[in-house]
Tab-separated table of C-alpha atoms in Angstrom:
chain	number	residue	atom	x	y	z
A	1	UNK	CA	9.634	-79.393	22.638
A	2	UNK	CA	10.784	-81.991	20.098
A	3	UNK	CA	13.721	-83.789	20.271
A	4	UNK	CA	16.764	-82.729	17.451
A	5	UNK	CA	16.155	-85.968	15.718
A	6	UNK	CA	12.303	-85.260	16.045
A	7	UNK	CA	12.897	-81.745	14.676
A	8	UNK	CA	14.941	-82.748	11.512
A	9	UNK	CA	12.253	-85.506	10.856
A	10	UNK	CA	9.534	-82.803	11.158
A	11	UNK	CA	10.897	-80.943	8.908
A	12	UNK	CA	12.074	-83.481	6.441
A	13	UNK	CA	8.296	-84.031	6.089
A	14	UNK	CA	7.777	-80.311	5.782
A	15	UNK	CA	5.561	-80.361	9.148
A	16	UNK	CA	4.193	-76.763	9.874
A	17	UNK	CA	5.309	-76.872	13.809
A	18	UNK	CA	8.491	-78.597	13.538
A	19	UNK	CA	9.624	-75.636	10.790
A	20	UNK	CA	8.428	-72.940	13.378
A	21	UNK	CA	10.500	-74.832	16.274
A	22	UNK	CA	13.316	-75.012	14.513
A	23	UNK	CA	13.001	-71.062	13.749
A	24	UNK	CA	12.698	-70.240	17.077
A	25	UNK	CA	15.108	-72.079	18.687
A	26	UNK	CA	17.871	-71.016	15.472
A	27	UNK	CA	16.794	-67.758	14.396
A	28	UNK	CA	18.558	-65.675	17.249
A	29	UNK	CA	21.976	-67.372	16.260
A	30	UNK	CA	21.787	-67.496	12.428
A	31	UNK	CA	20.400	-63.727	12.503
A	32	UNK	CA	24.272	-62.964	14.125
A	33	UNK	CA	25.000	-64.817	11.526
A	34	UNK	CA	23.389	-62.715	8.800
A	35	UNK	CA	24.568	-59.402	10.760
A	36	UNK	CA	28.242	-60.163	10.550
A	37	UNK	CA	28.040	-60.002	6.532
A	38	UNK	CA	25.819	-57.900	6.062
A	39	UNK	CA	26.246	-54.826	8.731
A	40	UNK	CA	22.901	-53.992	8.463
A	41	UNK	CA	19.923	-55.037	10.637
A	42	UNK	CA	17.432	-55.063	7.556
A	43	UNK	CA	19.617	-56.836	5.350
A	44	UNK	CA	20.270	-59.410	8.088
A	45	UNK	CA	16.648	-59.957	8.722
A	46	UNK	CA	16.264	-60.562	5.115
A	47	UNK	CA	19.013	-62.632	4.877
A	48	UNK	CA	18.001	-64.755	7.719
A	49	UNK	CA	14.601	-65.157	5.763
A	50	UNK	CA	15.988	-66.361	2.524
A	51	UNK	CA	18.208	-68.102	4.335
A	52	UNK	CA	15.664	-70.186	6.450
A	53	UNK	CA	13.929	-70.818	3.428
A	54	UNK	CA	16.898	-72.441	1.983
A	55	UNK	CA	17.244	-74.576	4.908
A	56	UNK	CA	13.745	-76.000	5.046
A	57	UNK	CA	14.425	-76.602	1.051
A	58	UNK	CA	17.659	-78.596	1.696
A	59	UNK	CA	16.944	-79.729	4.890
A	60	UNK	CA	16.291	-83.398	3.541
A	61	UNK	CA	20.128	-83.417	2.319
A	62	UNK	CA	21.479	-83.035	5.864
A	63	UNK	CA	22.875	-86.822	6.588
A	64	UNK	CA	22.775	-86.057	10.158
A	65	UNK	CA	26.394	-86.757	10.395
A	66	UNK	CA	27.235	-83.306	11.883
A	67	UNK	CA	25.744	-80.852	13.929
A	68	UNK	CA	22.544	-79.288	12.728
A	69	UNK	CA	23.576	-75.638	14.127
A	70	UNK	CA	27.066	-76.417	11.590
A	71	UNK	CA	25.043	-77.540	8.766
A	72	UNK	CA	22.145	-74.412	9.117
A	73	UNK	CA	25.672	-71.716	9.736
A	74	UNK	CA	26.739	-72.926	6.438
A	75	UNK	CA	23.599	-72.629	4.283
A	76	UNK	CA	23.360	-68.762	5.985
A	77	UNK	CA	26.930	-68.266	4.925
A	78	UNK	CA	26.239	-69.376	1.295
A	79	UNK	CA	22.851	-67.602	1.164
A	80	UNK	CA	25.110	-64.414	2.451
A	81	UNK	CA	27.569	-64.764	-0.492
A	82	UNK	CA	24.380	-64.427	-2.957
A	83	UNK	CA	23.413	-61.343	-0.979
A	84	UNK	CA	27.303	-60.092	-1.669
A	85	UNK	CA	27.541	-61.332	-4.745
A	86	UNK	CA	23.569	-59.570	-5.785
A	87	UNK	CA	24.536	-56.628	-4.508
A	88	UNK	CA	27.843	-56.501	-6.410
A	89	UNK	CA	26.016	-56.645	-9.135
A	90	UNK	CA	23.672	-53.403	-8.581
A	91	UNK	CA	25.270	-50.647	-10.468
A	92	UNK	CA	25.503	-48.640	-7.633
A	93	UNK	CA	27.266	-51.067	-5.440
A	94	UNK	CA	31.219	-51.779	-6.555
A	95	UNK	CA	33.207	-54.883	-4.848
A	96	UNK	CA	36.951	-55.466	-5.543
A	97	UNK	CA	38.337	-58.269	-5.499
A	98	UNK	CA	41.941	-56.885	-7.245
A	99	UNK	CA	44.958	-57.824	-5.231
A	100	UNK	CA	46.315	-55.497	-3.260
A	101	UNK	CA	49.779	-56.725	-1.122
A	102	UNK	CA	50.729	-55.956	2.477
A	103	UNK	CA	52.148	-57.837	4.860
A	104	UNK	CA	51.113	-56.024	7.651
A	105	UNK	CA	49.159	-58.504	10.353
A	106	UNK	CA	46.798	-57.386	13.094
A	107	UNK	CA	48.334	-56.538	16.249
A	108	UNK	CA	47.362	-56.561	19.602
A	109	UNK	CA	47.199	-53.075	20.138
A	110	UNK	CA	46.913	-53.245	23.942
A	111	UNK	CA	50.034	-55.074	23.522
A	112	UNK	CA	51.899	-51.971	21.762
A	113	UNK	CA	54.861	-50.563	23.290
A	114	UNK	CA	54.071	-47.254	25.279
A	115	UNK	CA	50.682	-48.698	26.714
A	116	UNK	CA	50.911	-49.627	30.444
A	117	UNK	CA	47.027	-50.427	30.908
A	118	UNK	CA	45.223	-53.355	29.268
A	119	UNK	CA	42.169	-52.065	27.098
A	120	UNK	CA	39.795	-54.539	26.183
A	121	UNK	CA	36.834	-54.115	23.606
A	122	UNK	CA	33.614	-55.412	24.041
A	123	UNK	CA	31.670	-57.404	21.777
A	124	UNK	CA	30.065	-54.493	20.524
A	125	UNK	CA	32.696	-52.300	19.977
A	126	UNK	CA	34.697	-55.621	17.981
A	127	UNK	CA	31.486	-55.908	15.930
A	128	UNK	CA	31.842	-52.529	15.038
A	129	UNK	CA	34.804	-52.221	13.811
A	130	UNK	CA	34.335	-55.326	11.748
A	131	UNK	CA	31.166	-53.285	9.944
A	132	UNK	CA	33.495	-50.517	9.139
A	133	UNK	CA	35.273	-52.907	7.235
A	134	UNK	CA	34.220	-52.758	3.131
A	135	UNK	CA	31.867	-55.602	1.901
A	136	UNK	CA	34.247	-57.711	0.309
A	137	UNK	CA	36.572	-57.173	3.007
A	138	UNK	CA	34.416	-58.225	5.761
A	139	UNK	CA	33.176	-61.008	3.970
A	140	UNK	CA	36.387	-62.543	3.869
A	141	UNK	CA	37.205	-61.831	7.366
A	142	UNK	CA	34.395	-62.918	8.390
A	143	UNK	CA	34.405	-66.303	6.659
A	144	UNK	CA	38.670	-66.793	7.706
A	145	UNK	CA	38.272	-65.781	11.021
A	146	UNK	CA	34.502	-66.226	11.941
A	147	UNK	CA	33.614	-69.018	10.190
A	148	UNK	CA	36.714	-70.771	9.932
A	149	UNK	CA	36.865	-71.142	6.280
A	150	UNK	CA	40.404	-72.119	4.679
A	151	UNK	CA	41.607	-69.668	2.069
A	152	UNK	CA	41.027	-72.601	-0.384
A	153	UNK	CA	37.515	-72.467	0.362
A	154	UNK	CA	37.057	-68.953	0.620
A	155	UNK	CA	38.703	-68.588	-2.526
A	156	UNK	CA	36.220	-71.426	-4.039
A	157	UNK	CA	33.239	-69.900	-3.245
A	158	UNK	CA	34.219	-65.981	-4.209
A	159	UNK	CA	35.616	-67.696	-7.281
A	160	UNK	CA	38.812	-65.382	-6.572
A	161	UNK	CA	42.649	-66.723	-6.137
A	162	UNK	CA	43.718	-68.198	-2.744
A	163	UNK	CA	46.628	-65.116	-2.535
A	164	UNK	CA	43.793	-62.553	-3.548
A	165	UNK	CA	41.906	-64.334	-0.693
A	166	UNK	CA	44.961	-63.644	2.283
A	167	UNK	CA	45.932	-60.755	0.636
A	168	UNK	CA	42.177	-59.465	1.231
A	169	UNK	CA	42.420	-61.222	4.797
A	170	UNK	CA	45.846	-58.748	5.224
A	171	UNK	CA	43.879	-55.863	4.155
A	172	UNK	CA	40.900	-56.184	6.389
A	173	UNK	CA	43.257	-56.906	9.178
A	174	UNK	CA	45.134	-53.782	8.692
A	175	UNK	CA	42.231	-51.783	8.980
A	176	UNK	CA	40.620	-53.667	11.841
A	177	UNK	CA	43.983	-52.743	12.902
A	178	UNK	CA	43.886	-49.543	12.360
A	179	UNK	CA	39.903	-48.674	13.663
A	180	UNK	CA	41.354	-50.253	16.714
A	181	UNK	CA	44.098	-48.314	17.727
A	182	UNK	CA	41.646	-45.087	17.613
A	183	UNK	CA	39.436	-46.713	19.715
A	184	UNK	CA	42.102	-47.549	21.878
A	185	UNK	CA	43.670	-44.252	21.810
A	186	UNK	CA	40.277	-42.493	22.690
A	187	UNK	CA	39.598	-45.228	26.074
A	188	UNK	CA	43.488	-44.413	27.132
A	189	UNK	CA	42.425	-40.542	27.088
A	190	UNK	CA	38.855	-40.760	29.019
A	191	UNK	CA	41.109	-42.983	31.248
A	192	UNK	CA	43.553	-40.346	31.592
A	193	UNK	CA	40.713	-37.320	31.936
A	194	UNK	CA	38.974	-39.495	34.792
């Protein structure tokens, strides 16, 4: 196994092994990556394709002044923007980017008044309420709260205002909200029944 600095040289100078090392030891991460915008386990794997590809093309401009894993989460988020932003502009696919105001902002909902027992939500469950969430919705959540992107950025790279952006970031949180408190509802009564 090559060292990181190995690995980035490798592939600098486009060496067969040091691109399939790279994969491997990436590919797992940067396919969650893909999944969270995408929802869909063969649009992620294609994703994470074009998105690989777009690393070993720009892989010479990484300075090597941050982390690698930072640098490659980046170049997936960008390549999943294209995949939003292609897809907006099937005919049969429609993303909104309109503002729509609320100032509604995600609750704990094991927190609410009225519920004595903690329920917690795995992973899985958390991942899929985020997929219920409309494409351009769960792309900006995703890149706010994932990815850490400011709403300056966000609203940068969707070309779209910074109070569309947290107005969008409201939304999605409101129905994250929302998706939530069934789920939490439905635990509380197979609690109960048990």
């Amino acid at each position: 196994m090559l060292s990181e600095k190995d690995l980035i040289k490798g592939c600098k100078d486009c060496k067969i092994k040091a691109q399939e090392e790279l994969y491997n030891l990436y590919s797992r991460k940067m396919y969650g990556v893909c999944y969270y915008y995408t929802s869909c386990a063969d649009d992620a794997k294609d994703l994470l394709h074009e998105g690989f590809i777009k690393i070993f093309d720009k892989i010479r401009q990484f300075k090597e002044e941050g982390s690698l894993e930072g640098w490659m989460r980046r170049i997936m988020v960008n390549a999943a923007i294209d995949f939003i932003r292609k897809k907006k502009a099937r005919p049969d696919a429609v993303l909104d980017f309109t503002v729509e105001d609320s100032d509604d902002e995600l609750s704990n909902v094991a927190e609410e008044e009225g519920s004595e027992e903690d329920i917690y939500f795995t992973q899985e469950e958390m991942l899929d309420a985020i997929n219920k969430l409309p494409d351009e919705l769960r792309l900006i959540f995703n890149m706010s709260c994932l990815e850490r992107y400011s709403h300056k950025e966000i609203s940068v790279l969707l070309g779209i205002r910074e109070d569309t952006c947290r107005s969008k970031l409201r939304r999605a949180r409101n129905i994250l909200r929302t998706v939530l408190e069934e789920l939490h509802t439905l635990k509380l009564s197979v609690q109960y029944k048990n």
